[in-house]
C-alpha cells in the first residue's frame, strides 16, 4: 500500500492543504453568517436613565444580561425617546425617571417607568424581559419589607448579599453541554455544507485521473482497488476529523452512534466521488455530476440526522 499512499497522499499534499483551506473558509463564512443572523435577532431597546443611581444602573445591567437584547443609551436631555420606536430603530424605548432608587426601596414602582414599544409579539417579549429584570431588582426590597413587618431588621445590603448568594444557578446549560446527543441540528447543517464544499476535491485531484497510467496500473492485481480505497479512506478520515473538530468547537459532544452513522455516509460519499473522479472524463460532465451528487448527499445527511 505504500506506493498508493505515496501517490494519493504525499504527492498531493498541496491539494490537501487547499481542500482544508476551502473547508475552513466555508466554516468561517458560516460562522459570520450565524453571528449576523444572531445579532439581527437581538431585540434593540433604548434606555434613558434620568436617575443615574446604583439601583438604576444595576437595573440596566440586568436587562443587558439577556442574550437576546441590545441596549442603546440616550442622553438625559433627549426629549423624544419614543422616536426610536417610530423610526424602527428600537423595539422598545424606556425612561428610568428621577427618584427611581427611592421608589424601588418603597416598592412604589407602579406606573413609574415609561415604556414606548411596538404592539406586536416581539414588543411583548421586550416588555417581558424588562418586567422580569425589574421584578428581580425588587425582590430584595420585598424581602426587606416582609422582614420589617416581622420585626426582624436586616440591612438591605445584607439582604442583597444573601439573596445573590443563595439564588440557585440554572443547570439547563450544563446538561445541554455535557449530555451526549444522538444528533445535532446545527452540526448536521454545517457538515452538510462541508460535504458540498469538499466536492471541490474532484478539481484539486484531477491529475490522478491519467488514463494511460491507470491502464498500466490495471495490469497489477487489485491495483485499482488499492488506489481507490486509499483515496476513499484518506478523505474519509479527513472529513471525520473536520466533523469532530466542529463538534468540539461548538461544545456539542455527540454519541458514538452519530459518528458511526456519519462515517458510513462519508464512505458512501467518497466512493461516489472516486467513481466520478476516475471514470468521468469530460470535465463539464464531471463538475455537473459532482455538484448534483454532493447536493444529494448533503440532503440525505440532513434527512438522516434531523
CSV table of N, CA and C in Angstrom, one decimal, residues 154-232:
chain,number,residue,atom,x,y,z
A,154,UNK,N,-33.0,43.7,59.1
A,154,UNK,CA,-31.8,43.4,58.3
A,154,UNK,C,-31.5,44.6,57.4
A,155,UNK,N,-30.3,44.9,57.2
A,155,UNK,CA,-29.9,45.9,56.2
A,155,UNK,C,-30.2,45.4,54.8
A,156,UNK,N,-30.5,46.4,53.9
A,156,UNK,CA,-30.7,46.0,52.5
A,156,UNK,C,-29.5,45.4,51.8
A,157,UNK,N,-28.3,45.9,52.3
A,157,UNK,CA,-27.1,45.3,51.7
A,157,UNK,C,-26.9,43.9,52.1
A,158,UNK,N,-27.2,43.5,53.4
A,158,UNK,CA,-27.1,42.2,53.8
A,158,UNK,C,-28.1,41.3,53.1
A,159,UNK,N,-29.3,41.8,52.9
A,159,UNK,CA,-30.3,41.0,52.2
A,159,UNK,C,-29.9,40.8,50.7
A,160,UNK,N,-29.3,41.8,50.1
A,160,UNK,CA,-28.8,41.7,48.7
A,160,UNK,C,-27.7,40.6,48.6
A,161,UNK,N,-26.8,40.6,49.6
A,161,UNK,CA,-25.7,39.6,49.5
A,161,UNK,C,-26.3,38.2,49.7
A,162,UNK,N,-27.2,38.1,50.7
A,162,UNK,CA,-27.7,36.8,51.0
A,162,UNK,C,-28.6,36.3,49.8
A,163,UNK,N,-29.3,37.2,49.2
A,163,UNK,CA,-30.2,36.8,48.1
A,163,UNK,C,-29.3,36.3,46.9
A,164,UNK,N,-28.3,37.0,46.5
A,164,UNK,CA,-27.4,36.6,45.4
A,164,UNK,C,-26.6,35.3,45.8
A,165,UNK,N,-26.3,35.2,47.0
A,165,UNK,CA,-25.5,34.0,47.5
A,165,UNK,C,-26.3,32.8,47.4
A,166,UNK,N,-27.6,32.8,47.7
A,166,UNK,CA,-28.5,31.6,47.8
A,166,UNK,C,-29.3,31.4,46.6
A,167,UNK,N,-29.2,32.3,45.6
A,167,UNK,CA,-30.0,32.1,44.4
A,167,UNK,C,-29.4,31.0,43.6
A,168,UNK,N,-30.1,29.9,43.3
A,168,UNK,CA,-29.5,28.7,42.6
A,168,UNK,C,-29.2,29.1,41.2
A,169,UNK,N,-28.1,28.5,40.7
A,169,UNK,CA,-27.7,28.7,39.3
A,169,UNK,C,-28.5,27.7,38.5
A,170,UNK,N,-28.8,28.1,37.3
A,170,UNK,CA,-29.5,27.2,36.3
A,170,UNK,C,-28.6,26.1,35.9
A,171,UNK,N,-29.1,24.9,35.8
A,171,UNK,CA,-28.3,23.7,35.4
A,171,UNK,C,-28.7,23.3,33.9
A,172,UNK,N,-29.5,24.1,33.3
A,172,UNK,CA,-30.0,23.7,32.0
A,172,UNK,C,-28.8,23.8,31.0
A,173,UNK,N,-28.0,24.8,31.1
A,173,UNK,CA,-26.9,24.9,30.1
A,173,UNK,C,-25.9,23.8,30.4
A,174,UNK,N,-25.7,23.5,31.6
A,174,UNK,CA,-24.7,22.4,32.0
A,174,UNK,C,-25.1,21.1,31.4
A,175,UNK,N,-26.4,20.8,31.5
A,175,UNK,CA,-26.9,19.5,31.0
A,175,UNK,C,-26.8,19.5,29.5
A,176,UNK,N,-27.2,20.6,28.8
A,176,UNK,CA,-27.1,20.6,27.4
A,176,UNK,C,-25.7,20.4,26.8
A,177,UNK,N,-24.7,20.9,27.6
A,177,UNK,CA,-23.4,20.8,27.1
A,177,UNK,C,-22.7,19.5,27.4
A,178,UNK,N,-23.2,18.7,28.4
A,178,UNK,CA,-22.5,17.5,28.8
A,178,UNK,C,-23.2,16.3,28.4
A,179,UNK,N,-24.5,16.3,28.1
A,179,UNK,CA,-25.2,15.1,27.7
A,179,UNK,C,-24.9,14.8,26.2
A,180,UNK,N,-24.5,13.6,26.0
A,180,UNK,CA,-24.2,13.2,24.6
A,180,UNK,C,-25.5,13.0,23.9
A,181,UNK,N,-25.7,13.6,22.7
A,181,UNK,CA,-26.9,13.5,22.0
A,181,UNK,C,-26.7,12.6,20.8
A,182,UNK,N,-27.9,12.1,20.3
A,182,UNK,CA,-27.8,11.2,19.1
A,182,UNK,C,-27.6,12.0,17.8
A,183,UNK,N,-28.0,13.3,17.9
A,183,UNK,CA,-27.9,14.2,16.7
A,183,UNK,C,-27.8,15.6,17.1
A,184,UNK,N,-27.4,16.5,16.2
A,184,UNK,CA,-27.4,17.9,16.4
A,184,UNK,C,-27.8,18.6,15.1
A,185,UNK,N,-28.8,19.4,15.2
A,185,UNK,CA,-29.3,20.1,14.0
A,185,UNK,C,-28.3,21.0,13.5
A,186,UNK,N,-27.6,21.8,14.4
A,186,UNK,CA,-26.7,22.8,13.9
A,186,UNK,C,-25.4,22.1,13.3
A,187,UNK,N,-24.9,21.1,13.9
A,187,UNK,CA,-23.8,20.4,13.3
A,187,UNK,C,-24.1,19.7,12.0
A,188,UNK,N,-25.3,19.1,12.0
A,188,UNK,CA,-25.8,18.5,10.8
A,188,UNK,C,-25.9,19.4,9.6
A,189,UNK,N,-26.4,20.6,9.8
A,189,UNK,CA,-26.4,21.7,8.8
A,189,UNK,C,-25.1,22.1,8.3
A,190,UNK,N,-24.2,22.3,9.3
A,190,UNK,CA,-22.8,22.7,9.0
A,190,UNK,C,-22.1,21.6,8.2
A,191,UNK,N,-22.2,20.4,8.6
A,191,UNK,CA,-21.5,19.3,7.9
A,191,UNK,C,-22.1,19.0,6.6
A,192,UNK,N,-23.4,19.2,6.4
A,192,UNK,CA,-24.0,19.1,5.1
A,192,UNK,C,-23.3,20.1,4.1
A,193,UNK,N,-23.1,21.3,4.6
A,193,UNK,CA,-22.4,22.3,3.8
A,193,UNK,C,-21.0,21.9,3.5
A,194,UNK,N,-20.3,21.3,4.5
A,194,UNK,CA,-18.9,20.8,4.3
A,194,UNK,C,-18.9,19.8,3.3
A,195,UNK,N,-19.8,18.8,3.3
A,195,UNK,CA,-19.8,17.8,2.3
A,195,UNK,C,-19.9,18.4,0.9
A,196,UNK,N,-20.8,19.4,0.8
A,196,UNK,CA,-21.0,20.0,-0.5
A,196,UNK,C,-19.7,20.8,-1.0
A,197,UNK,N,-19.1,21.5,0.0
A,197,UNK,CA,-17.9,22.2,-0.4
A,197,UNK,C,-16.7,21.3,-0.7
A,198,UNK,N,-16.6,20.2,0.0
A,198,UNK,CA,-15.5,19.3,-0.2
A,198,UNK,C,-15.5,18.6,-1.5
A,199,UNK,N,-16.6,18.8,-2.3
A,199,UNK,CA,-16.7,18.2,-3.6
A,199,UNK,C,-15.6,18.9,-4.5
A,200,UNK,N,-15.1,20.0,-4.1
A,200,UNK,CA,-14.0,20.6,-4.9
A,200,UNK,C,-12.8,19.7,-5.1
A,201,UNK,N,-12.7,18.6,-4.3
A,201,UNK,CA,-11.6,17.7,-4.4
A,201,UNK,C,-11.5,17.1,-5.8
A,202,UNK,N,-12.6,17.0,-6.6
A,202,UNK,CA,-12.5,16.4,-7.9
A,202,UNK,C,-11.8,17.4,-8.9
A,203,UNK,N,-11.7,18.6,-8.5
A,203,UNK,CA,-10.9,19.6,-9.3
A,203,UNK,C,-9.5,19.6,-8.8
A,204,UNK,N,-9.3,19.5,-7.5
A,204,UNK,CA,-8.0,19.6,-6.9
A,204,UNK,C,-7.1,18.3,-7.2
A,205,UNK,N,-7.8,17.2,-7.3
A,205,UNK,CA,-7.1,15.9,-7.6
A,205,UNK,C,-7.2,15.4,-9.0
A,206,UNK,N,-7.5,16.3,-9.9
A,206,UNK,CA,-7.7,15.9,-11.3
A,206,UNK,C,-6.5,15.2,-11.9
A,207,UNK,N,-5.3,15.5,-11.4
A,207,UNK,CA,-4.1,14.9,-12.0
A,207,UNK,C,-4.1,13.4,-11.7
A,208,UNK,N,-4.8,12.9,-10.8
A,208,UNK,CA,-4.8,11.5,-10.5
A,208,UNK,C,-5.5,10.7,-11.6
A,209,UNK,N,-6.4,11.4,-12.4
A,209,UNK,CA,-7.1,10.7,-13.5
A,209,UNK,C,-6.3,10.8,-14.8
A,210,UNK,N,-5.3,10.0,-14.9
A,210,UNK,CA,-4.4,9.9,-16.1
A,210,UNK,C,-4.6,8.5,-16.6
A,211,UNK,N,-5.4,8.4,-17.7
A,211,UNK,CA,-5.9,7.1,-18.2
A,211,UNK,C,-4.7,6.2,-18.6
A,212,UNK,N,-3.7,6.7,-19.2
A,212,UNK,CA,-2.6,5.9,-19.6
A,212,UNK,C,-1.9,5.2,-18.4
A,213,UNK,N,-1.7,6.0,-17.4
A,213,UNK,CA,-1.1,5.5,-16.2
A,213,UNK,C,-2.0,4.5,-15.5
A,214,UNK,N,-3.3,4.8,-15.5
A,214,UNK,CA,-4.2,3.9,-14.8
A,214,UNK,C,-4.4,2.6,-15.5
A,215,UNK,N,-4.3,2.6,-16.9
A,215,UNK,CA,-4.3,1.3,-17.6
A,215,UNK,C,-3.1,0.5,-17.4
A,216,UNK,N,-2.0,1.1,-17.2
A,216,UNK,CA,-0.8,0.3,-16.9
A,216,UNK,C,-0.9,-0.2,-15.5
A,217,UNK,N,-1.5,0.6,-14.6
A,217,UNK,CA,-1.6,0.1,-13.2
A,217,UNK,C,-2.6,-1.0,-13.1
A,218,UNK,N,-3.5,-1.1,-14.0
A,218,UNK,CA,-4.5,-2.2,-14.0
A,218,UNK,C,-3.9,-3.5,-14.3
A,219,UNK,N,-2.7,-3.6,-14.8
A,219,UNK,CA,-2.1,-4.9,-15.0
A,219,UNK,C,-1.7,-5.6,-13.7
A,220,UNK,N,-1.7,-4.9,-12.6
A,220,UNK,CA,-1.3,-5.5,-11.4
A,220,UNK,C,-2.6,-5.8,-10.6
A,221,UNK,N,-2.5,-6.9,-9.8
A,221,UNK,CA,-3.6,-7.5,-9.1
A,221,UNK,C,-4.1,-6.5,-8.1
A,222,UNK,N,-5.4,-6.2,-8.1
A,222,UNK,CA,-6.1,-5.3,-7.2
A,222,UNK,C,-5.5,-3.9,-7.1
A,223,UNK,N,-4.8,-3.5,-8.1
A,223,UNK,CA,-4.1,-2.2,-8.1
A,223,UNK,C,-5.1,-1.0,-8.0
A,224,UNK,N,-6.2,-1.1,-8.9
A,224,UNK,CA,-7.2,0.0,-8.9
A,224,UNK,C,-7.9,0.0,-7.5
A,225,UNK,N,-8.2,-1.2,-7.0
A,225,UNK,CA,-8.9,-1.2,-5.7
A,225,UNK,C,-8.1,-0.6,-4.6
A,226,UNK,N,-6.8,-0.9,-4.6
A,226,UNK,CA,-5.9,-0.3,-3.6
A,226,UNK,C,-5.8,1.3,-3.8
A,227,UNK,N,-5.8,1.7,-5.0
A,227,UNK,CA,-5.7,3.1,-5.3
A,227,UNK,C,-7.0,3.8,-4.8
A,228,UNK,N,-8.2,3.2,-5.2
A,228,UNK,CA,-9.4,3.8,-4.9
A,228,UNK,C,-9.7,3.8,-3.3
A,229,UNK,N,-9.3,2.7,-2.7
A,229,UNK,CA,-9.5,2.6,-1.3
A,229,UNK,C,-8.6,3.5,-0.5
A,230,UNK,N,-7.4,3.7,-1.0
A,230,UNK,CA,-6.5,4.7,-0.3
A,230,UNK,C,-7.1,6.1,-0.4
A,231,UNK,N,-7.6,6.4,-1.6
A,231,UNK,CA,-8.2,7.8,-1.8
A,231,UNK,C,-9.4,7.9,-0.8
A,232,UNK,N,-10.3,6.9,-0.8
A,232,UNK,CA,-11.5,7.0,0.0
A,232,UNK,C,-11.2,7.1,1.4
